[in-house]
Amino acid sequence: MNVTVKQGTIEREPAEVLVLTHFDGDTRLNDAAAAVDRVCNGQLRELLKSGEFDGKLNQAVLLHTSGKAPAKRVLLVGLGKKKDARVDSVRQAMGTAVKRVRQTGASSFVTCLHGDGLPKTSAVELAQALIEGAILGTYQFTEYLSDKKAGARQVTRLAVLAADARQLADLKEGARRGAATAEAAMLVRDLCNHPSNVMTPTRVAAEAKKIGRERSVRVKILERAQVERLGMGAFLGVARGSHEPPKFIILEYNGSRRNGKPIVIVGKTITFDTGGISLKPAENMEQMKADMTGGAEVLATVRAASRLRLPIHLIGILPATENMPGGRAIKPGDILKSLSGKTIEVQNTDAEGRLILADGLAYAARLKPAAVIDIATLTGACVVALGQFAIGMFGNDDQLKRSVRDAGLRAGERVWEMPLWDEYFEQLKSDVADMRNIGGRGGGMITAALFLSKFVGDHPWVHLDIASTDWSERERAYIPKGPTGIGTRLLIQYLIDQSL
Ligand code: BES
Ligand code: ZN
Ligand code: ZN
């Protein structure tokens, strides 16, 4: 999407479609809508009065101006009731708008800043949300369709008008951030939409190298032999059942002037999770091509940080492998020695995410990090506990948890904290090893997180379980059906906040 930001007067701007918004319950139109209404002889006010449009979130009505304004059409989109509205309402309204614009056959639209009056929200944030919604709403994955016509019609241009010079500066900064975060989330959707016969660990490594070539990012790929020498027995244990070679991928971006401690992000990168010898049932198994969402998000976040030239030191880690039931696969009862030295009895080979993350986190701890965040489609229990709308959060540091919670809130990718109490470790005890990889019935999301905590060093750490949000069963305003990329914008927002 080509985004232009400029100063202008909305009612005088020629456009294929002008997009305006309205809060449910407001009796008066906002300034932009009122200005357009005046040149259109009260058409918008009439619409409100008629009761055909009241401004419910994502409600959209299209009007033709029939030559009364330089713009051909006006699209009025609802933001919901002001008291319920959040930054995400703007994101949603713009996602709805861009799809409605596409339906008209137009390839561009013009709009202005929306959501004025939302508490504790800056113009930069509103602009960022506007751009994010508009870009994310256009997402389509047509790579493997012979008939590409379905995706041919697309909105490719957006102009956002600023009322004055100060707003112009805010809009520009918001647009810069919004384009970077939205493109990152779309990269994640692409990586997770590709089937596992294409998106192998080798291909993920190639995608990392591509980022290394394009940007100021150093990329290191550890091959099986190197990983063996290091002693990553847990990661290698998972890789044993697959013919695809595992890759331990490290990306480093240093935009800080001081050579400070790095922020390390670790992403679960299972390019397909069959469950291994503890085979999963067939139903919905195809969704397990997205069991690499965490890793894809780490990759996209590092790319975005370098694009935005954030003044931070960032390292991304992706332990990448398939989880397959091959002839050499690990079996229930097998004991693995992890990089940390701790031994693990594998009682269920389908609890593989925590095994590869155990080594990823131990590796991260060796980097003397300022903070570590891991992100993973870790447990079905997370889906049971939180449904579709919250990411499960665990951590050992209140300040880091607060920052992550706040970033999630503003990104519209909200987290919900769960307990990381040591009492639950009872469930992870093994008779023959330091611990086992499953915690039995009850608290499945918690025992998984507690397992991970045993491989974390003496530094602030947050674990995000995104099994609840990585895949959407239905299309939403700016979220497609299938891989969502949720978590990506949270991570980037957290890094932006660390840079301010
Ligand atoms: N990748 C799955 C978790 C998952 C489930 C992600 C549904 C997205 C949607 C993970 O590797 C897994 O299979 N976990 C097991 C753990 C169990 C054996 C302790 C689970 O949750 O069933
Ligand atoms: Zn699994
Ligand atoms: Zn998995």
Short mmCIF file of C-alpha atoms and ligand atoms in Angstrom, two decimals:
data_model
loop_
_atom_site.label_atom_id
_atom_site.label_comp_id
_atom_site.label_asym_id
_atom_site.label_seq_id
_atom_site.Cartn_x
_atom_site.Cartn_y
_atom_site.Cartn_z
CA MET A 1 0.00 0.00 0.00
CA ASN A 2 1.33 3.36 -1.01
CA VAL A 3 0.60 5.83 1.81
CA THR A 4 0.82 9.61 1.36
CA VAL A 5 0.51 12.04 4.24
CA LYS A 6 -0.09 15.69 3.43
CA GLN A 7 -1.81 18.83 4.62
CA GLY A 8 -5.22 19.40 3.05
CA THR A 9 -8.87 20.29 3.28
CA ILE A 10 -10.98 17.16 3.20
CA GLU A 11 -14.13 18.58 1.59
CA ARG A 12 -12.06 19.97 -1.28
CA GLU A 13 -9.99 16.88 -1.93
CA PRO A 14 -10.68 14.88 -5.09
CA ALA A 15 -10.92 11.17 -4.27
CA GLU A 16 -12.39 7.88 -5.45
CA VAL A 17 -13.69 7.47 -1.91
CA LEU A 18 -13.50 9.75 1.15
CA VAL A 19 -13.53 7.77 4.40
CA LEU A 20 -15.07 9.49 7.44
CA THR A 21 -15.97 8.17 10.88
CA HIS A 22 -18.62 8.66 13.54
CA PHE A 23 -19.01 7.72 17.22
CA ASP A 24 -22.26 5.91 18.08
CA GLY A 25 -24.36 8.24 20.22
CA ASP A 26 -22.80 11.49 19.01
CA THR A 27 -25.62 13.75 17.87
CA ARG A 28 -23.24 15.97 15.92
CA LEU A 29 -20.87 15.05 13.15
CA ASN A 30 -17.14 15.47 13.82
CA ASP A 31 -15.31 18.37 12.13
CA ALA A 32 -14.26 16.48 9.00
CA ALA A 33 -17.66 14.88 8.49
CA ALA A 34 -19.43 18.19 9.12
CA ALA A 35 -17.28 19.94 6.51
CA VAL A 36 -18.07 17.28 3.93
CA ASP A 37 -21.73 17.35 4.96
CA ARG A 38 -21.90 21.09 4.22
CA VAL A 39 -20.73 20.71 0.61
CA CYS A 40 -23.02 17.68 0.22
CA ASN A 41 -26.14 19.61 1.26
CA GLY A 42 -26.64 17.77 4.54
CA GLN A 43 -26.60 14.23 3.10
CA LEU A 44 -24.64 12.85 6.07
CA ARG A 45 -26.85 14.44 8.71
CA GLU A 46 -29.86 13.10 6.93
CA LEU A 47 -28.37 9.62 7.06
CA LEU A 48 -27.90 9.92 10.82
CA LYS A 49 -31.42 11.26 11.31
CA SER A 50 -32.92 8.45 9.26
CA GLY A 51 -31.53 5.90 11.72
CA GLU A 52 -29.95 3.95 8.84
CA PHE A 53 -26.54 4.66 10.32
CA ASP A 54 -25.78 5.18 14.00
CA GLY A 55 -22.04 4.58 14.22
CA LYS A 56 -21.90 1.08 15.65
CA LEU A 57 -18.34 -0.24 15.45
CA ASN A 58 -17.58 -1.43 11.90
CA GLN A 59 -20.93 -0.31 10.51
CA ALA A 60 -20.27 1.23 7.06
CA VAL A 61 -22.51 3.20 4.70
CA LEU A 62 -21.53 4.41 1.23
CA LEU A 63 -22.92 7.59 -0.37
CA HIS A 64 -22.43 9.01 -3.84
CA THR A 65 -21.79 12.75 -3.93
CA SER A 66 -23.13 13.13 -7.50
CA GLY A 67 -20.78 16.02 -8.25
CA LYS A 68 -21.51 18.04 -5.08
CA ALA A 69 -17.97 17.43 -3.85
CA PRO A 70 -14.70 16.77 -5.69
CA ALA A 71 -14.76 13.28 -4.12
CA LYS A 72 -16.89 10.69 -5.98
CA ARG A 73 -18.10 8.81 -2.91
CA VAL A 74 -18.18 9.13 0.85
CA LEU A 75 -17.86 6.12 3.14
CA LEU A 76 -19.02 6.68 6.69
CA VAL A 77 -17.73 4.11 9.21
CA GLY A 78 -18.78 3.62 12.83
CA LEU A 79 -16.30 3.75 15.74
CA GLY A 80 -18.77 2.49 18.34
CA LYS A 81 -19.76 4.27 21.56
CA LYS A 82 -17.11 6.72 22.71
CA LYS A 83 -17.02 5.27 26.22
CA ASP A 84 -16.22 1.80 24.83
CA ALA A 85 -13.86 2.97 22.10
CA ARG A 86 -10.13 2.23 22.16
CA VAL A 87 -7.29 2.83 19.71
CA ASP A 88 -8.22 -0.55 18.29
CA SER A 89 -11.62 0.85 17.25
CA VAL A 90 -9.80 3.06 14.75
CA ARG A 91 -7.77 0.09 13.52
CA GLN A 92 -10.95 -1.94 13.07
CA ALA A 93 -12.88 0.87 11.38
CA MET A 94 -10.06 1.32 8.87
CA GLY A 95 -9.89 -2.43 8.21
CA THR A 96 -13.62 -2.38 7.52
CA ALA A 97 -13.24 0.73 5.36
CA VAL A 98 -10.51 -0.63 3.11
CA LYS A 99 -12.53 -3.76 2.37
CA ARG A 100 -15.65 -1.73 1.58
CA VAL A 101 -13.58 0.53 -0.69
CA ARG A 102 -12.27 -2.56 -2.48
CA GLN A 103 -15.85 -3.73 -3.10
CA THR A 104 -16.61 -0.51 -4.97
CA GLY A 105 -13.78 -1.28 -7.37
CA ALA A 106 -11.82 1.79 -6.32
CA SER A 107 -8.10 1.37 -5.85
CA SER A 108 -7.51 4.34 -3.55
CA PHE A 109 -9.10 6.39 -0.81
CA VAL A 110 -8.56 9.57 1.13
CA THR A 111 -9.10 10.02 4.84
CA CYS A 112 -7.98 12.03 7.87
CA LEU A 113 -7.10 11.35 11.50
CA HIS A 114 -9.88 9.54 13.42
CA GLY A 115 -10.74 8.93 17.04
CA ASP A 116 -10.22 12.44 18.32
CA GLY A 117 -11.31 12.58 21.96
CA LEU A 118 -10.22 9.10 22.99
CA PRO A 119 -8.66 9.38 26.45
CA LYS A 120 -4.88 9.04 26.88
CA THR A 121 -4.30 8.59 23.17
CA SER A 122 -1.81 10.65 21.17
CA ALA A 123 -2.20 11.71 17.55
CA VAL A 124 0.82 9.58 16.64
CA GLU A 125 -0.88 6.49 18.08
CA LEU A 126 -4.15 7.23 16.27
CA ALA A 127 -2.28 7.71 12.99
CA GLN A 128 -0.38 4.48 13.54
CA ALA A 129 -3.60 2.57 14.20
CA LEU A 130 -5.26 4.10 11.13
CA ILE A 131 -2.43 2.95 8.83
CA GLU A 132 -2.25 -0.48 10.48
CA GLY A 133 -5.96 -1.13 10.04
CA ALA A 134 -5.94 0.03 6.42
CA ILE A 135 -2.90 -2.06 5.45
CA LEU A 136 -3.79 -5.18 7.47
CA GLY A 137 -7.35 -5.13 6.11
CA THR A 138 -6.06 -5.64 2.56
CA TYR A 139 -4.29 -8.91 3.37
CA GLN A 140 -4.86 -11.83 1.02
CA PHE A 141 -2.83 -14.99 0.49
CA THR A 142 -3.18 -16.02 -3.18
CA GLU A 143 0.26 -17.56 -3.72
CA TYR A 144 -1.05 -21.01 -4.66
CA LEU A 145 -4.24 -20.06 -6.53
CA SER A 146 -4.04 -20.65 -10.28
CA ASP A 147 -6.83 -18.12 -10.78
CA LYS A 148 -5.38 -15.00 -9.20
CA LYS A 149 -8.36 -12.84 -10.25
CA ALA A 150 -9.91 -13.18 -6.82
CA GLY A 151 -7.05 -11.14 -5.42
CA ALA A 152 -6.58 -8.88 -8.44
CA ARG A 153 -8.78 -6.05 -7.22
CA GLN A 154 -6.85 -4.33 -4.51
CA VAL A 155 -6.67 -0.95 -2.79
CA THR A 156 -3.16 0.26 -3.42
CA ARG A 157 -3.16 3.93 -2.46
CA LEU A 158 -4.16 5.82 0.64
CA ALA A 159 -3.80 9.53 1.34
CA VAL A 160 -4.19 10.88 4.88
CA LEU A 161 -4.87 14.59 5.23
CA ALA A 162 -3.51 16.60 8.14
CA ALA A 163 -5.43 19.65 9.35
CA ASP A 164 -2.27 21.66 10.17
CA ALA A 165 1.53 21.48 10.26
CA ARG A 166 1.74 20.04 13.77
CA GLN A 167 -0.70 17.28 12.98
CA LEU A 168 1.25 16.63 9.80
CA ALA A 169 4.41 15.78 11.78
CA ASP A 170 2.45 13.42 14.08
CA LEU A 171 0.76 11.77 11.12
CA LYS A 172 4.08 11.19 9.39
CA GLU A 173 5.60 9.52 12.44
CA GLY A 174 2.48 7.42 13.01
CA ALA A 175 2.42 6.38 9.36
CA ARG A 176 6.07 5.36 9.47
CA ARG A 177 5.48 3.16 12.52
CA GLY A 178 2.17 1.80 11.27
CA ALA A 179 3.58 0.76 7.91
CA ALA A 180 6.48 -1.06 9.61
CA THR A 181 4.30 -2.93 12.12
CA ALA A 182 1.63 -3.85 9.57
CA GLU A 183 4.16 -5.12 7.05
CA ALA A 184 5.77 -7.18 9.79
CA ALA A 185 2.44 -8.80 10.70
CA MET A 186 1.76 -9.52 7.02
CA LEU A 187 5.16 -11.19 6.68
CA VAL A 188 4.21 -13.43 9.60
CA ARG A 189 0.85 -14.28 7.98
CA ASP A 190 2.66 -15.19 4.76
CA LEU A 191 5.27 -17.34 6.48
CA CYS A 192 2.54 -19.20 8.38
CA ASN A 193 0.21 -19.56 5.39
CA HIS A 194 2.86 -21.31 3.32
CA PRO A 195 2.43 -25.05 3.78
CA SER A 196 5.04 -27.02 5.67
CA ASN A 197 6.30 -28.75 2.52
CA VAL A 198 7.49 -25.31 1.41
CA MET A 199 8.18 -23.51 4.70
CA THR A 200 10.74 -25.99 6.06
CA PRO A 201 13.38 -25.08 8.65
CA THR A 202 15.78 -24.62 5.70
CA ARG A 203 13.38 -22.15 4.07
CA VAL A 204 12.92 -20.26 7.36
CA ALA A 205 16.71 -19.97 7.55
CA ALA A 206 16.72 -18.64 3.98
CA GLU A 207 14.11 -16.03 4.96
CA ALA A 208 16.35 -14.98 7.85
CA LYS A 209 19.34 -14.68 5.51
CA LYS A 210 17.24 -12.53 3.18
CA ILE A 211 16.61 -10.13 6.06
CA GLY A 212 20.34 -10.19 6.75
CA ARG A 213 21.09 -9.16 3.16
CA GLU A 214 18.50 -6.40 3.00
CA ARG A 215 19.09 -4.77 6.35
CA SER A 216 21.64 -4.03 9.02
CA VAL A 217 21.02 -7.40 10.62
CA ARG A 218 23.63 -10.10 11.24
CA VAL A 219 22.36 -13.62 10.73
CA LYS A 220 23.96 -16.81 11.97
CA ILE A 221 22.56 -20.27 11.23
CA LEU A 222 23.76 -23.12 13.44
CA GLU A 223 23.57 -26.47 11.63
CA ARG A 224 22.91 -29.84 13.28
CA ALA A 225 26.59 -30.61 13.90
CA GLN A 226 27.21 -27.27 15.64
CA VAL A 227 24.08 -27.63 17.74
CA GLU A 228 25.21 -31.12 18.73
CA ARG A 229 28.62 -29.81 19.77
CA LEU A 230 26.95 -27.13 21.89
CA GLY A 231 24.87 -29.78 23.62
CA MET A 232 21.31 -28.80 22.72
CA GLY A 233 19.92 -32.24 23.42
CA ALA A 234 16.35 -31.09 23.91
CA PHE A 235 16.13 -29.23 20.59
CA LEU A 236 17.89 -32.07 18.76
CA GLY A 237 15.63 -34.64 20.38
CA VAL A 238 12.60 -33.05 18.71
CA ALA A 239 14.43 -32.87 15.36
CA ARG A 240 15.31 -36.59 15.35
CA GLY A 241 11.99 -37.74 13.91
CA SER A 242 12.25 -35.58 10.78
CA HIS A 243 14.21 -35.83 7.55
CA GLU A 244 14.34 -32.03 7.34
CA PRO A 245 17.57 -30.70 8.85
CA PRO A 246 16.99 -28.49 11.91
CA LYS A 247 18.31 -24.93 11.97
CA PHE A 248 19.10 -22.83 15.01
CA ILE A 249 18.72 -19.30 13.69
CA ILE A 250 20.18 -16.18 15.33
CA LEU A 251 19.55 -12.62 14.13
CA GLU A 252 21.25 -9.63 15.67
CA TYR A 253 20.43 -5.97 15.13
CA ASN A 254 22.33 -3.32 17.03
CA GLY A 255 20.99 0.18 16.61
CA SER A 256 22.14 1.45 19.98
CA ARG A 257 25.23 3.60 20.20
CA ARG A 258 26.29 2.04 23.46
CA ASN A 259 27.13 -1.63 23.33
CA GLY A 260 24.52 -2.33 25.97
CA LYS A 261 22.98 -5.63 27.06
CA PRO A 262 20.67 -7.00 24.37
CA ILE A 263 16.94 -7.57 24.49
CA VAL A 264 16.52 -11.17 23.35
CA ILE A 265 13.36 -12.54 21.76
CA VAL A 266 12.93 -16.28 21.28
CA GLY A 267 10.23 -17.78 19.04
CA LYS A 268 8.96 -21.35 18.86
CA THR A 269 9.61 -22.44 15.26
CA ILE A 270 7.99 -25.83 14.67
CA THR A 271 7.36 -25.74 10.91
CA PHE A 272 4.89 -28.59 11.38
CA ASP A 273 3.71 -30.30 14.55
CA THR A 274 2.37 -33.81 13.95
CA GLY A 275 2.77 -34.52 17.65
CA GLY A 276 5.58 -36.99 16.89
CA ILE A 277 5.13 -40.55 18.22
CA SER A 278 2.37 -39.13 20.48
CA LEU A 279 0.58 -38.42 17.20
CA LYS A 280 -2.11 -35.75 17.05
CA PRO A 281 -5.64 -36.58 15.82
CA ALA A 282 -6.26 -35.80 12.11
CA GLU A 283 -8.92 -33.15 12.69
CA ASN A 284 -7.48 -29.62 12.21
CA MET A 285 -3.94 -30.96 12.07
CA GLU A 286 -3.31 -28.80 8.98
CA GLN A 287 -3.37 -25.78 11.31
CA MET A 288 -0.12 -27.05 12.80
CA LYS A 289 1.73 -25.53 9.83
CA ALA A 290 1.37 -22.35 11.89
CA ASP A 291 3.20 -23.84 14.89
CA MET A 292 6.09 -21.65 13.76
CA THR A 293 4.20 -18.41 14.45
CA GLY A 294 6.45 -17.42 17.36
CA GLY A 295 9.57 -17.76 15.24
CA ALA A 296 8.01 -15.91 12.31
CA GLU A 297 7.10 -13.09 14.69
CA VAL A 298 10.64 -12.88 15.99
CA LEU A 299 11.95 -12.73 12.41
CA ALA A 300 9.50 -10.00 11.41
CA THR A 301 10.15 -8.03 14.59
CA VAL A 302 13.90 -7.92 14.00
CA ARG A 303 13.25 -6.74 10.43
CA ALA A 304 10.89 -4.02 11.67
CA ALA A 305 13.31 -2.85 14.38
CA SER A 306 16.03 -2.38 11.80
CA ARG A 307 13.64 -0.70 9.35
CA LEU A 308 12.57 1.75 12.04
CA ARG A 309 16.23 2.16 13.03
CA LEU A 310 15.27 1.74 16.68
CA PRO A 311 18.15 2.68 19.02
CA ILE A 312 18.22 -0.72 20.70
CA HIS A 313 20.34 -3.87 20.76
CA LEU A 314 18.12 -6.79 19.75
CA ILE A 315 18.81 -10.49 19.25
CA GLY A 316 16.24 -12.90 17.81
CA ILE A 317 16.48 -16.65 18.28
CA LEU A 318 14.57 -19.29 16.31
CA PRO A 319 15.06 -22.96 17.10
CA ALA A 320 13.52 -24.36 13.89
CA THR A 321 12.52 -27.96 13.23
CA GLU A 322 9.61 -30.21 12.35
CA ASN A 323 8.03 -32.51 14.93
CA MET A 324 7.65 -35.81 13.07
CA PRO A 325 7.20 -39.48 14.04
CA GLY A 326 10.12 -40.86 11.96
CA GLY A 327 11.99 -44.07 12.66
CA ARG A 328 14.60 -42.27 14.74
CA ALA A 329 12.07 -40.10 16.58
CA ILE A 330 12.16 -39.73 20.35
CA LYS A 331 9.69 -41.97 22.18
CA PRO A 332 7.77 -41.56 25.43
CA GLY A 333 10.14 -42.35 28.28
CA ASP A 334 13.24 -41.12 26.45
CA ILE A 335 15.50 -38.83 28.47
CA LEU A 336 17.16 -35.79 26.90
CA LYS A 337 20.00 -33.68 28.24
CA SER A 338 19.35 -29.99 27.60
CA LEU A 339 21.88 -27.23 26.94
CA SER A 340 21.48 -26.12 30.56
CA GLY A 341 22.63 -29.55 31.75
CA LYS A 342 19.20 -30.41 33.16
CA THR A 343 17.71 -33.74 32.08
CA ILE A 344 14.15 -34.12 30.80
CA GLU A 345 12.00 -37.25 30.61
CA VAL A 346 9.82 -36.96 27.50
CA GLN A 347 6.47 -38.42 28.48
CA ASN A 348 4.63 -36.92 25.52
CA THR A 349 6.41 -36.07 22.28
CA ASP A 350 3.62 -33.60 21.43
CA ALA A 351 4.88 -31.29 24.19
CA GLU A 352 7.80 -30.42 21.91
CA GLY A 353 7.61 -26.63 22.02
CA ARG A 354 8.90 -26.47 25.58
CA LEU A 355 11.78 -28.80 24.61
CA ILE A 356 13.10 -26.60 21.82
CA LEU A 357 12.48 -23.46 23.90
CA ALA A 358 14.38 -24.95 26.85
CA ASP A 359 17.52 -24.82 24.71
CA GLY A 360 16.55 -21.52 23.09
CA LEU A 361 16.12 -19.89 26.50
CA ALA A 362 19.35 -21.39 27.89
CA TYR A 363 21.17 -20.03 24.85
CA ALA A 364 19.54 -16.61 25.41
CA ALA A 365 20.68 -16.60 29.06
CA ARG A 366 24.31 -16.92 27.88
CA LEU A 367 23.99 -13.63 25.99
CA LYS A 368 23.77 -11.64 29.25
CA PRO A 369 20.43 -10.16 28.25
CA ALA A 370 18.72 -7.07 29.64
CA ALA A 371 15.44 -8.93 29.13
CA VAL A 372 14.18 -12.06 27.39
CA ILE A 373 10.74 -12.48 25.84
CA ASP A 374 9.71 -15.81 24.37
CA ILE A 375 6.65 -16.22 22.20
CA ALA A 376 5.11 -19.58 21.33
CA THR A 377 2.03 -21.46 20.17
CA LEU A 378 2.71 -23.58 23.21
CA THR A 379 -0.42 -25.24 24.59
CA GLY A 380 -3.93 -26.32 23.65
CA ALA A 381 -4.72 -25.48 27.28
CA CYS A 382 -4.14 -21.81 26.42
CA VAL A 383 -6.95 -22.01 23.86
CA VAL A 384 -9.23 -23.64 26.44
CA ALA A 385 -8.46 -21.04 29.10
CA LEU A 386 -8.44 -17.83 27.07
CA GLY A 387 -10.40 -18.47 23.86
CA GLN A 388 -9.57 -16.20 20.94
CA PHE A 389 -8.97 -12.77 22.36
CA ALA A 390 -6.16 -12.89 24.91
CA ILE A 391 -2.53 -13.97 24.87
CA GLY A 392 -1.37 -15.85 27.98
CA MET A 393 1.41 -14.00 29.81
CA PHE A 394 3.83 -15.27 32.45
CA GLY A 395 6.95 -13.65 33.82
CA ASN A 396 9.38 -13.09 36.67
CA ASP A 397 9.64 -9.29 36.60
CA ASP A 398 6.86 -6.81 37.32
CA GLN A 399 8.30 -3.96 35.29
CA LEU A 400 8.79 -6.10 32.18
CA LYS A 401 5.30 -7.56 32.55
CA ARG A 402 3.86 -4.05 32.87
CA SER A 403 5.64 -2.89 29.71
CA VAL A 404 4.47 -5.92 27.74
CA ARG A 405 0.90 -5.55 29.01
CA ASP A 406 0.87 -1.89 28.02
CA ALA A 407 2.33 -2.57 24.58
CA GLY A 408 -0.29 -5.26 24.01
CA LEU A 409 -3.09 -2.97 25.04
CA ARG A 410 -2.06 -0.29 22.59
CA ALA A 411 -1.34 -2.76 19.79
CA GLY A 412 -4.82 -4.28 20.21
CA GLU A 413 -3.08 -7.59 21.03
CA ARG A 414 -3.95 -7.91 24.67
CA VAL A 415 -2.28 -10.23 27.17
CA TRP A 416 -3.72 -11.75 30.34
CA GLU A 417 -1.40 -12.68 33.17
CA MET A 418 -1.40 -16.21 34.57
CA PRO A 419 0.35 -17.46 37.74
CA LEU A 420 3.88 -18.83 37.67
CA TRP A 421 3.81 -20.34 41.15
CA ASP A 422 6.33 -22.96 42.09
CA GLU A 423 3.63 -25.10 43.74
CA TYR A 424 2.73 -26.30 40.25
CA PHE A 425 6.21 -27.83 39.83
CA GLU A 426 4.93 -30.83 41.77
CA GLN A 427 3.20 -31.85 38.53
CA LEU A 428 6.44 -31.77 36.53
CA LYS A 429 8.42 -34.13 38.76
CA SER A 430 9.90 -37.24 37.15
CA ASP A 431 11.09 -40.45 38.81
CA VAL A 432 14.07 -40.78 36.49
CA ALA A 433 15.08 -37.28 35.33
CA ASP A 434 15.24 -33.70 36.65
CA MET A 435 11.76 -33.10 35.29
CA ARG A 436 9.23 -34.45 32.82
CA ASN A 437 7.82 -32.54 29.86
CA ILE A 438 4.11 -32.77 30.76
CA GLY A 439 2.24 -31.72 33.88
CA GLY A 440 -0.77 -33.98 33.75
CA ARG A 441 -4.36 -32.77 34.04
CA GLY A 442 -5.05 -29.26 35.20
CA GLY A 443 -3.23 -25.99 34.52
CA GLY A 444 -1.67 -27.10 31.24
CA MET A 445 -0.72 -23.58 30.20
CA ILE A 446 0.82 -22.95 33.62
CA THR A 447 2.89 -26.13 33.87
CA ALA A 448 4.26 -25.47 30.36
CA ALA A 449 5.35 -21.96 31.39
CA LEU A 450 6.81 -23.23 34.65
CA PHE A 451 8.79 -25.83 32.71
CA LEU A 452 10.27 -23.00 30.60
CA SER A 453 11.13 -20.96 33.70
CA LYS A 454 13.61 -23.66 34.75
CA PHE A 455 15.79 -22.76 31.75
CA VAL A 456 15.69 -19.00 32.21
CA GLY A 457 18.69 -17.22 33.70
CA ASP A 458 18.84 -14.52 36.31
CA HIS A 459 17.27 -11.78 34.19
CA PRO A 460 13.81 -10.34 33.53
CA TRP A 461 11.77 -12.74 31.41
CA VAL A 462 8.28 -12.89 29.94
CA HIS A 463 6.67 -15.86 28.22
CA LEU A 464 3.76 -15.32 25.84
CA ASP A 465 1.52 -18.28 24.92
CA ILE A 466 -0.12 -17.33 21.60
CA ALA A 467 -1.84 -20.67 20.91
CA SER A 468 -5.13 -18.84 21.59
CA THR A 469 -4.64 -16.09 19.02
CA ASP A 470 -2.33 -17.30 16.25
CA TRP A 471 -5.16 -18.68 14.10
CA SER A 472 -8.58 -17.11 13.52
CA GLU A 473 -11.62 -19.25 12.73
CA ARG A 474 -13.33 -16.33 11.00
CA GLU A 475 -12.50 -13.12 9.21
CA ARG A 476 -12.53 -9.99 11.41
CA ALA A 477 -12.17 -6.29 10.56
CA TYR A 478 -8.42 -6.36 9.99
CA ILE A 479 -7.69 -10.00 10.80
CA PRO A 480 -8.12 -12.68 8.14
CA LYS A 481 -9.31 -16.23 8.60
CA GLY A 482 -6.27 -18.45 9.27
CA PRO A 483 -2.87 -17.20 10.47
CA THR A 484 -3.29 -13.82 12.18
CA GLY A 485 0.24 -12.67 13.03
CA ILE A 486 -1.08 -11.56 16.44
CA GLY A 487 1.80 -10.83 18.81
CA THR A 488 4.03 -9.22 16.17
CA ARG A 489 2.78 -5.67 16.69
CA LEU A 490 2.91 -6.15 20.45
CA LEU A 491 6.61 -7.04 20.25
CA ILE A 492 7.43 -4.11 17.98
CA GLN A 493 5.39 -1.72 20.13
CA TYR A 494 7.32 -2.91 23.18
CA LEU A 495 10.60 -2.17 21.38
CA ILE A 496 9.39 1.25 20.21
CA ASP A 497 8.46 2.06 23.82
CA GLN A 498 11.94 0.98 24.95
CA SER A 499 13.41 3.41 22.41
CA LEU A 500 11.56 6.52 23.55
N1 BES B 1 1.52 -26.80 19.10
C1 BES B 1 0.79 -27.41 20.16
C2 BES B 1 -0.13 -26.43 20.89
C3 BES B 1 -1.27 -25.84 20.10
C4 BES B 1 -2.51 -26.40 20.16
C5 BES B 1 -1.10 -24.68 19.37
C6 BES B 1 -3.56 -25.85 19.48
C7 BES B 1 -2.15 -24.11 18.69
C8 BES B 1 -3.39 -24.70 18.76
C9 BES B 1 1.74 -27.99 21.20
O1 BES B 1 2.96 -28.44 20.73
C10 BES B 1 1.05 -29.17 21.81
O2 BES B 1 0.73 -30.05 21.09
N2 BES B 1 0.84 -29.14 23.12
C11 BES B 1 0.19 -30.20 23.78
C12 BES B 1 0.87 -30.39 25.11
C13 BES B 1 0.37 -31.56 25.91
C14 BES B 1 0.80 -32.85 25.23
C15 BES B 1 0.93 -31.49 27.30
C16 BES B 1 -1.27 -29.79 24.00
O3 BES B 1 -1.51 -28.65 24.34
O4 BES B 1 -2.13 -30.63 23.78
ZN ZN B 2 2.92 -30.46 20.02
ZN ZN B 3 3.63 -27.49 18.94
#
